[in-house]
Each structure stands twice: as C-alpha cells, then as structure tokens.
Short mmCIF file of C-alpha atoms and ligand atoms in Angstrom, two decimals:
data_model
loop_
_atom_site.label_atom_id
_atom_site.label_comp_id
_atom_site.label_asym_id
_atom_site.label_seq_id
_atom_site.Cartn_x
_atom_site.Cartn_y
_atom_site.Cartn_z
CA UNK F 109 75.63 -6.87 -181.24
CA UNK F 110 76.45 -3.71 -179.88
CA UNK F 111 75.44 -0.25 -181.17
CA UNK F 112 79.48 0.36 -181.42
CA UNK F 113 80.06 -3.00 -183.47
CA UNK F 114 76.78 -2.52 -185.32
CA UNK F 115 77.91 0.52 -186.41
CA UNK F 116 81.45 -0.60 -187.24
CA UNK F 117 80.42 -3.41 -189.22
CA UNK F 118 77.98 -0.73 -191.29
CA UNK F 119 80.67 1.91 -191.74
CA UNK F 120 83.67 0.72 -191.41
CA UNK F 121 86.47 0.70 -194.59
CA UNK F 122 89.34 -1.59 -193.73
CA UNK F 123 92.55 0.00 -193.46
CA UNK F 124 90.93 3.26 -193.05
CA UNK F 125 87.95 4.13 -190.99
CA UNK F 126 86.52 2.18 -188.25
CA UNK F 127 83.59 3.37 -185.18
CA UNK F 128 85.08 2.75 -181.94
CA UNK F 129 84.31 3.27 -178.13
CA UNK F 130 86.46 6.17 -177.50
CA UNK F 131 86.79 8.92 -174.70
CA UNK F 132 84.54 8.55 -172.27
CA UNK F 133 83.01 5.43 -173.95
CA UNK F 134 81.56 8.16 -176.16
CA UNK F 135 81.46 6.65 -180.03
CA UNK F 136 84.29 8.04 -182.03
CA UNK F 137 85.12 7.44 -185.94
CA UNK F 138 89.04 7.03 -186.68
CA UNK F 139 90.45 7.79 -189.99
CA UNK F 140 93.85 6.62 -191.08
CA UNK F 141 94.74 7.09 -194.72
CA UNK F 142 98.59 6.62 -194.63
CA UNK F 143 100.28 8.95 -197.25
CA UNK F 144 97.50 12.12 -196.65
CA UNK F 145 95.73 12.57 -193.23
CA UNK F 146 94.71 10.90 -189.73
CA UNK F 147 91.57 12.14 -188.15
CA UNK F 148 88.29 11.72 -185.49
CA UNK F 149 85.25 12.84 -185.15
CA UNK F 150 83.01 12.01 -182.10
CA UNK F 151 78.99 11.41 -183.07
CA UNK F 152 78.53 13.21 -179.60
CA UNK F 153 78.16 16.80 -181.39
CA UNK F 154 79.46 15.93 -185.02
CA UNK F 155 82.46 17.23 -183.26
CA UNK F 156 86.10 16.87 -185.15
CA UNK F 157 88.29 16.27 -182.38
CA UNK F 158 91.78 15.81 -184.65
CA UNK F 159 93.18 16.25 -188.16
CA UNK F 160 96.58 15.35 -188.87
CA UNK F 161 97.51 15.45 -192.90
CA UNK F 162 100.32 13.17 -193.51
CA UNK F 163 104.21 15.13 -192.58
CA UNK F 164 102.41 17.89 -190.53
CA UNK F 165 101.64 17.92 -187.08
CA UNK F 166 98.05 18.01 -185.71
CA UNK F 167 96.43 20.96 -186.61
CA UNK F 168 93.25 20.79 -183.77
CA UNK F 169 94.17 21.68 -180.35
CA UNK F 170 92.24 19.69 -177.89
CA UNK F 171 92.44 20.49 -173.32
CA UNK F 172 93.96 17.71 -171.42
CA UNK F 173 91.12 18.73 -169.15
CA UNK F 174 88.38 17.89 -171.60
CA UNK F 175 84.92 16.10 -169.77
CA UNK F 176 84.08 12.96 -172.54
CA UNK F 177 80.26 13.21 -170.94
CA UNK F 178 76.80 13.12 -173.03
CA UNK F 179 75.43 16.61 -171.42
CA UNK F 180 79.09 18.60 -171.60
CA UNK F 181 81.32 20.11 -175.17
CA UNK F 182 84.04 18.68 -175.65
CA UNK F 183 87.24 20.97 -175.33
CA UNK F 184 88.76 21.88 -178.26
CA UNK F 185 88.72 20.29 -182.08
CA UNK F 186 85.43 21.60 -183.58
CA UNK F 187 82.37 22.22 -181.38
CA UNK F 188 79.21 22.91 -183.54
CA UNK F 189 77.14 26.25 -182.25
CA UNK F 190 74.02 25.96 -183.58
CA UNK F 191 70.76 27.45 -183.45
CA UNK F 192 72.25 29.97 -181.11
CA UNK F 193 76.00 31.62 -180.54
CA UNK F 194 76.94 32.41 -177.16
CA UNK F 195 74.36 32.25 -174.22
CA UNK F 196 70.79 32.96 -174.68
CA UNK F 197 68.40 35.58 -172.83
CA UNK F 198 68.62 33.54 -169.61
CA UNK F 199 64.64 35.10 -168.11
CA UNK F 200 63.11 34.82 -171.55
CA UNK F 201 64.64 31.02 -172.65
CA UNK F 202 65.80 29.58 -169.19
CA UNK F 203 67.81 26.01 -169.62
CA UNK F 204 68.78 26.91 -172.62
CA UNK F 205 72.98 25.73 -173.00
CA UNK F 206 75.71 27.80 -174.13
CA UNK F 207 75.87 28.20 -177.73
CA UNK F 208 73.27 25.78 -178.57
CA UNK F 209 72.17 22.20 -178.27
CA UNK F 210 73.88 20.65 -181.22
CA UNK F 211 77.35 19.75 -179.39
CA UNK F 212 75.78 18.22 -176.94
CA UNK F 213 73.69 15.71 -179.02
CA UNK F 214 74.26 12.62 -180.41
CA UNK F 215 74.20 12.89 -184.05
CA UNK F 216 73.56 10.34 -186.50
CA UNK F 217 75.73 8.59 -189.56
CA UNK F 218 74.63 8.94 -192.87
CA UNK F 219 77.31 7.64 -194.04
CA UNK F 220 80.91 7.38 -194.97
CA UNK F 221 82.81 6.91 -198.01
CA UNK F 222 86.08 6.37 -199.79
CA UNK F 223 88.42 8.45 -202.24
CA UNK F 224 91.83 8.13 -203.22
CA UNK F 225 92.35 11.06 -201.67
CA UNK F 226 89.79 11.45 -199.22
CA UNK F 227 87.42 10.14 -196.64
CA UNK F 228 84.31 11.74 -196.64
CA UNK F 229 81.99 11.46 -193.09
CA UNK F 230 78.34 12.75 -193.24
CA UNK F 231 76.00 13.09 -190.03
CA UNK F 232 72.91 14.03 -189.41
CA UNK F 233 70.84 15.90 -186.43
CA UNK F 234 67.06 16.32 -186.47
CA UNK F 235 64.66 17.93 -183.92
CA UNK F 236 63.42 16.14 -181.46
CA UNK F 237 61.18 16.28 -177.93
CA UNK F 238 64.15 18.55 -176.14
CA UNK F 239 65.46 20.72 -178.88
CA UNK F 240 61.52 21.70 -179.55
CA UNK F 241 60.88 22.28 -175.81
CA UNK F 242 64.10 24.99 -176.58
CA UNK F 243 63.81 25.88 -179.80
CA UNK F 244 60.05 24.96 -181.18
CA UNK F 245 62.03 24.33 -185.17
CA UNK F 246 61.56 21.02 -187.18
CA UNK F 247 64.86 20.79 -188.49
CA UNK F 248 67.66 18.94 -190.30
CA UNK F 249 71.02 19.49 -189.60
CA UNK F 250 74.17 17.80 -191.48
CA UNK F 251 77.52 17.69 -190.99
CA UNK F 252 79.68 16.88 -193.84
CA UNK F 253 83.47 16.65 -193.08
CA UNK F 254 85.99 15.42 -195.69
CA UNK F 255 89.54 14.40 -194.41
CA UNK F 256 91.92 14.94 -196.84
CA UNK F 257 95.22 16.91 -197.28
CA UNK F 258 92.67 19.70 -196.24
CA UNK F 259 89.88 19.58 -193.64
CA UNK F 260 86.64 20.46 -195.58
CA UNK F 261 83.42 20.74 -192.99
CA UNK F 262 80.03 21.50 -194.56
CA UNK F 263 77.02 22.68 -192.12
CA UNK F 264 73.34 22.45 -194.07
CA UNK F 265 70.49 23.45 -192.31
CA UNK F 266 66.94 23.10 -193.83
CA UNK F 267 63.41 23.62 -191.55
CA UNK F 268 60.32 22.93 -191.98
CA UNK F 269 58.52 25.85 -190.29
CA UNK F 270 55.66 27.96 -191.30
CA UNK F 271 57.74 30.89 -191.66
CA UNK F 272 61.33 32.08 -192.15
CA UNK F 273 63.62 31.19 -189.20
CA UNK F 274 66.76 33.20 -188.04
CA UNK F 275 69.46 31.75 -186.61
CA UNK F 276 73.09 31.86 -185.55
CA UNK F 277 75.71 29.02 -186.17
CA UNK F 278 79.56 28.37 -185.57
CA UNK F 279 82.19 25.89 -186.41
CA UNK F 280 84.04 26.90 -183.20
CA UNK F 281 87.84 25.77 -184.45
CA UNK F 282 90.38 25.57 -181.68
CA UNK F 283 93.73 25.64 -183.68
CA UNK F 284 96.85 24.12 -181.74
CA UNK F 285 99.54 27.07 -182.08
CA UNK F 286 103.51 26.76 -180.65
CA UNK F 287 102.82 29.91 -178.55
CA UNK F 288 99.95 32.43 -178.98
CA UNK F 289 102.00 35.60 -177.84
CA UNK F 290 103.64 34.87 -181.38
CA UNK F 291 101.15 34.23 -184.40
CA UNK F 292 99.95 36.45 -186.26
CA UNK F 293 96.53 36.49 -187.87
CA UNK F 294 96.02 38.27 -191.32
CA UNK F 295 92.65 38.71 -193.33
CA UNK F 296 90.76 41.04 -190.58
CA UNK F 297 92.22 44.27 -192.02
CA UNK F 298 89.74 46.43 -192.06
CA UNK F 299 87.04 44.46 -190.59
CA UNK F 300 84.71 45.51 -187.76
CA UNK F 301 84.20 44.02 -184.44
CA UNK F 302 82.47 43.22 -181.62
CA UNK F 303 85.15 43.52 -178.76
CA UNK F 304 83.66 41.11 -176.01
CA UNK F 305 86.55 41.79 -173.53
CA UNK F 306 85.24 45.42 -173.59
CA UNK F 307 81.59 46.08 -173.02
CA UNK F 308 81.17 44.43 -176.75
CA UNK F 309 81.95 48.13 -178.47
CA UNK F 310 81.95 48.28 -182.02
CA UNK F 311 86.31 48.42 -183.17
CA UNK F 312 87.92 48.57 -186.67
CA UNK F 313 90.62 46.21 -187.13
CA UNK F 314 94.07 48.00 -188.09
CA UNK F 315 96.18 45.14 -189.50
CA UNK F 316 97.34 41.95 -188.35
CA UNK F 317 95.36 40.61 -185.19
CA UNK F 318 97.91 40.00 -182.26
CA UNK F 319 97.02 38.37 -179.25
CA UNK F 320 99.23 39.63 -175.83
CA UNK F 321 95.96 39.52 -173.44
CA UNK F 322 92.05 37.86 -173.42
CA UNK F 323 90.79 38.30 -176.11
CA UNK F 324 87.10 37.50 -177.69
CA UNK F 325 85.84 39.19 -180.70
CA UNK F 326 83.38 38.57 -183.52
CA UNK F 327 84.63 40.16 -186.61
CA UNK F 328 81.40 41.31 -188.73
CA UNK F 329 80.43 41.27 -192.56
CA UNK F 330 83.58 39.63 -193.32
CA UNK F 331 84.08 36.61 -195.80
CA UNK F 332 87.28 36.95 -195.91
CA UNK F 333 90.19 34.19 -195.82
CA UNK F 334 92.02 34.11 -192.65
CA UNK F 335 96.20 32.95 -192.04
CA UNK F 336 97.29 31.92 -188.72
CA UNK F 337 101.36 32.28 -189.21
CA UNK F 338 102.79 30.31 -186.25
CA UNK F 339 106.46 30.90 -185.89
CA UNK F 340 107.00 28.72 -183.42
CA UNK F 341 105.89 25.86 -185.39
CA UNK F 342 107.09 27.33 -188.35
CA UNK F 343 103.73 26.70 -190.02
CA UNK F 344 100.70 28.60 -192.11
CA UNK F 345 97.35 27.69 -191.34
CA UNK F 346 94.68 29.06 -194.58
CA UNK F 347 91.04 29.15 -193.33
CA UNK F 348 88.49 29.85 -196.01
CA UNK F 349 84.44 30.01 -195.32
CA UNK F 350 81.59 29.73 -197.16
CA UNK F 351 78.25 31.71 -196.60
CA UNK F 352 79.45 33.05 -193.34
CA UNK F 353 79.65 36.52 -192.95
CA UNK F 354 81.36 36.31 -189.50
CA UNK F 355 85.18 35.63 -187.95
CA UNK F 356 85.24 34.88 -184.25
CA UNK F 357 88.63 35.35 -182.60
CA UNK F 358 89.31 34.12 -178.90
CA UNK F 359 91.42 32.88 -176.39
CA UNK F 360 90.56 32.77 -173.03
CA UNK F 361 94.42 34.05 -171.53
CA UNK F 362 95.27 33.37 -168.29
CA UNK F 363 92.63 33.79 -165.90
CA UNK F 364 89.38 32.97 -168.10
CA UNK F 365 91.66 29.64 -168.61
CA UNK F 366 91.87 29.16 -164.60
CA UNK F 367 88.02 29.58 -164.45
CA UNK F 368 87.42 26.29 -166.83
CA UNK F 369 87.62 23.44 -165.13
CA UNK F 370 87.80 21.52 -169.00
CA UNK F 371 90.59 23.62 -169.58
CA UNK F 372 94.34 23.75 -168.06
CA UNK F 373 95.74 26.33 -166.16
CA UNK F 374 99.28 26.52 -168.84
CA UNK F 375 97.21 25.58 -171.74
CA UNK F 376 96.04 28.43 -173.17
CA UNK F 377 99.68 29.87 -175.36
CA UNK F 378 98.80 26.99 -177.16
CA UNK F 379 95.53 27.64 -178.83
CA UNK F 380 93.56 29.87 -180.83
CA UNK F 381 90.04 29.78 -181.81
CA UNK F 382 89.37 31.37 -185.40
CA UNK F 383 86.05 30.34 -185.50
CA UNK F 384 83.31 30.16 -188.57
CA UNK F 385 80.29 32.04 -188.00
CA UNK F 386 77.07 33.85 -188.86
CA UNK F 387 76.36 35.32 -185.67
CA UNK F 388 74.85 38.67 -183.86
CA UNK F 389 74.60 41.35 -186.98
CA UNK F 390 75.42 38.31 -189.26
CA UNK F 391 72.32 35.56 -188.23
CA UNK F 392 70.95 34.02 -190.76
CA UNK F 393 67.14 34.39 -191.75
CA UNK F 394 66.32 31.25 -193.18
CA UNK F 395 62.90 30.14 -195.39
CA UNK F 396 61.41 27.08 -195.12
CA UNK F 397 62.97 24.24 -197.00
CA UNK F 398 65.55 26.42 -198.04
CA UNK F 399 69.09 24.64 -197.26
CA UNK F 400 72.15 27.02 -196.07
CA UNK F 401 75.05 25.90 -196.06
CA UNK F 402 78.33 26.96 -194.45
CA UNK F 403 81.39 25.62 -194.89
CA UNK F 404 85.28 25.82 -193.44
CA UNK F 405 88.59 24.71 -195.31
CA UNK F 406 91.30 24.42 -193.91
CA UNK F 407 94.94 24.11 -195.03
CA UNK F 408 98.58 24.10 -193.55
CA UNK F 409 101.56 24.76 -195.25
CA UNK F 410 105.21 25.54 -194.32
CA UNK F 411 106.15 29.13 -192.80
O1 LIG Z 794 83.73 31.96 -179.37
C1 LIG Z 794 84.20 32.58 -178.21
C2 LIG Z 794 83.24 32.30 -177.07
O2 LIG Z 794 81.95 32.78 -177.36
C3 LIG Z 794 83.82 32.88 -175.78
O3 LIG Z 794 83.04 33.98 -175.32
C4 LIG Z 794 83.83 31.70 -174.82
O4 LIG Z 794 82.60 31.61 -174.14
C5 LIG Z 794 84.03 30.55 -175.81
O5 LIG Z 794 83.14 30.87 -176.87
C6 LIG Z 794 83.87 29.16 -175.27
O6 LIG Z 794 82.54 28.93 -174.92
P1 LIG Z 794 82.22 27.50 -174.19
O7 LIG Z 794 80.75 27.51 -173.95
O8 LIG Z 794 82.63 26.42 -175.16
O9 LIG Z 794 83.08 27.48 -172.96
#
C-alpha cells in the first residue's frame, strides 16, 4: 500500500477529510465540511495552503507561480518560520535556509479528528540528522490547526536541551485581498517598528497601516488584534495571537514581486502578509521542557 493510501485509510473521515497526492505529488489533507469551511494543509511544512468557511470566499492567497518541490516554501497560505525569522548570519551558520527549516520538512500526522463544527489536524516535527547539523536542538514541534468557521493554528515547541534556548518563530499568513492599494489595516496604532524597506530604523506607527509601495516591517511588543478591511471584497478579516509579541507586515510591490520566480509579476495587489511572530527584539528564550505555544485566529466577516 502506498504511504498516500496508508495514510488515507489511517486518517481519513468520510465525507470530510481524506490524504491525497496533491501539488507536486506532495501529500496534501482536504477538508470539506459542507455548511462551515473547506480547507488543505500540505505535510510538506505543516503548511495551510487554503481556508474557505462556508458563504465566504477563500481567505489564503496562494502564487500561481508556486514550486510544489520537497527543498522549496510553498507560496502563499501559511509557511511556518521556525527556529529562525528571516535569513541567518550567512559566515557564522552557512546553508542555513531562509527563515528556518520547518517549511521545508515533511512533518508528521498525529492525528485528526471530528466535531460538529470542526476538524481538528495535528502534526508533528522532531529534530533530526539535518536540523542538528543547523541547529544542534532536540526538539518537538506541533502544529495544531482547527478548520472551522474560524482558522485556529497552534505552534508548541518543547526542547530537550541542557539549557534555555532562544528562538524566533512565524506563522507567515499570506491573506488574499481585492486590491492592496485599498485595505486598511487597524491594531498597529501606536506600535513600533522595524522598517525593513529602510535600513531597518526603528518607526512609530501613526494610525491605520496603508500600503501604496514595498513594504516589510516587524511591528514590536505588540499583542494586539489586527483587521484587514478589504473594500474591494467588501470583507473584514480579525487576526488575534497568542504569546506572540510581534506583527509582521509585507508585501513585496512591484519589483521585489518581479524578482520571485514563485511569485507573478501582477500578483502582488492581491495579497498581504500579516504575519504571527516572536521575532528580533521579541525571540523567545525558552527552558527545557517548557512548551510555548503560539497561536493565530482568524475570522472574516462582512465589511
Ligand atoms: O515576512 C516578510 C519577509 O521576511 C520578507 O522580508 C520576505 O523575505 C518574505 O518574508 C518572504 O520570504 P521568503 O523566504 O518566503 O521569500
């Protein structure tokens, strides 16, 4: 039996979940509970590629242009960042990928199980000969997401080190958006950031955040709720964390899009990454069999 149809016939709930072969032949779990949501999640990075709750439209944007390969993200949904955010010191930790190794692994099911009102996916990571040869950590890592009328994910980290660990972690959310010259993010009054786009100064956030040109900024010490109001799709998206003390904003605009080869040329107006974090300022110093957990909402309703 195949690892696909051994894994369906494990995990599988008729009528609502099954494991398929999906992009790139790259194992995929596909939720349908008609009357509240449709969703996937790849085991290739724990990674959420869609949520769709019953009467809205989908709420993850996700490039045309994504790669479906073992050693690449996807583009767009939810890529994981984890035990790093960003790149890493390139001389001191060569090899080491782009905001971490998690979205590039294959992850695990624990399992998956049935509400009336929910389907509830968990997956697991652990350390192994590559992730020690980058990060020398004996680790679990578990993803729990549950598809519902919301989108609940839930990221628990526990080592087993001598000492504490620190660490920096992401759910990366690319939102789909009608046109991103036109929403209008609230929450971030107030807030400091890290402007990426310019030399990564320090800024203080006046208001709504606008976007009308590149822009890439991790909002510090903030655990506030964020609202994406999309006129164009005449929707609200509600994001609320858990134990992360971060906000990432970003979206690459026109020319960072033309440099991804994952990522069309006219896609960019239609995303925006509000993105989960403890990162920079905000890591995480972790003890030893200590779980932290951080955790994303996410809700839509009408605008
Ligand atoms: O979260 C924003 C960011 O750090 C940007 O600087 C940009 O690099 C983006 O992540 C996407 O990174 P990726 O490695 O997925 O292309």
């Amino acid at each position: 039996m195949s690892d696909i149809a051994s894994l369906n016939s494990r995990f599988a709930i008729p009528g609502a979940v099954s494991v398929v072969s999906s992009n790139g032949n790259l194992p995929a779990i596909h939720i349908n509970k008609p009357g509240l949501c449709s969703g996937t999640i790849y085991l290739h990075g724990a990674h959420v590629t869609a949520w769709k709750p019953e009467g809205a439209e989908e709420v993850l944007w996700l490039s045309q242009k994504s790669g479906w390969q073992n050693d690449k993200p996807i583009r767009g949904g939810v890529p994981l960042c984890f035990p790093w955010f960003g790149p890493r010191n390139s001389t001191e930790y060569p090899n080491s990928p782009m905001h971490g190794f998690a979205r590039t692994k294959p992850w695990s099911i624990e399992s998956i199980s049935e509400s009336p009102t929910s389907i509830t996916v968990s997956l697991s990571l652990q350390n192994d000969a590559s992730t020690m040869a980058l990060w020398p950590v004996p680790f679990m890592l578990r993803h729990r997401i549950t598809f519902s009328r919301e989108l609940i994910m839930s990221l628990e980290f526990t080592h087993a080190a001598k000492t504490p660990i620190p660490f920096e972690e992401a759910q990366h959310t690319y939102f789909a958006v009608g046109d991103v010259r036109e929403v209008k993010i609230s929450g971030l009054s107030g807030a400091r950031y890290i402007d990426k786009t310019d030399n990564f100064n320090e800024k203080d956030q006046a208001g709504d955040v606008t976007i009308s040109a590149e822009t890439d900024r991790v909002y510090l010490n903030t655990t506030s709720a964020i609202t994406i109001s999309d006129p164009v799709k005449r929707r609200r998206i509600n994001i609320q964390k858990e134990n992360a003390d971060a906000t990432v904003v970003w979206n690459p605009w026109i020319a960072k899009a033309k440099a991804m080869p994952d990522f069309g040329d006219e896609e960019w107006p239609h995303m925006l990454c509000v993105e989960t974090a403890n990162a920079g300022p905000n890591a995480v110093n972790l003890a030893p069999n200590q779980p932290h957990v951080m955790a994303t909402r996410i809700a839509v309703s009408p605008l």
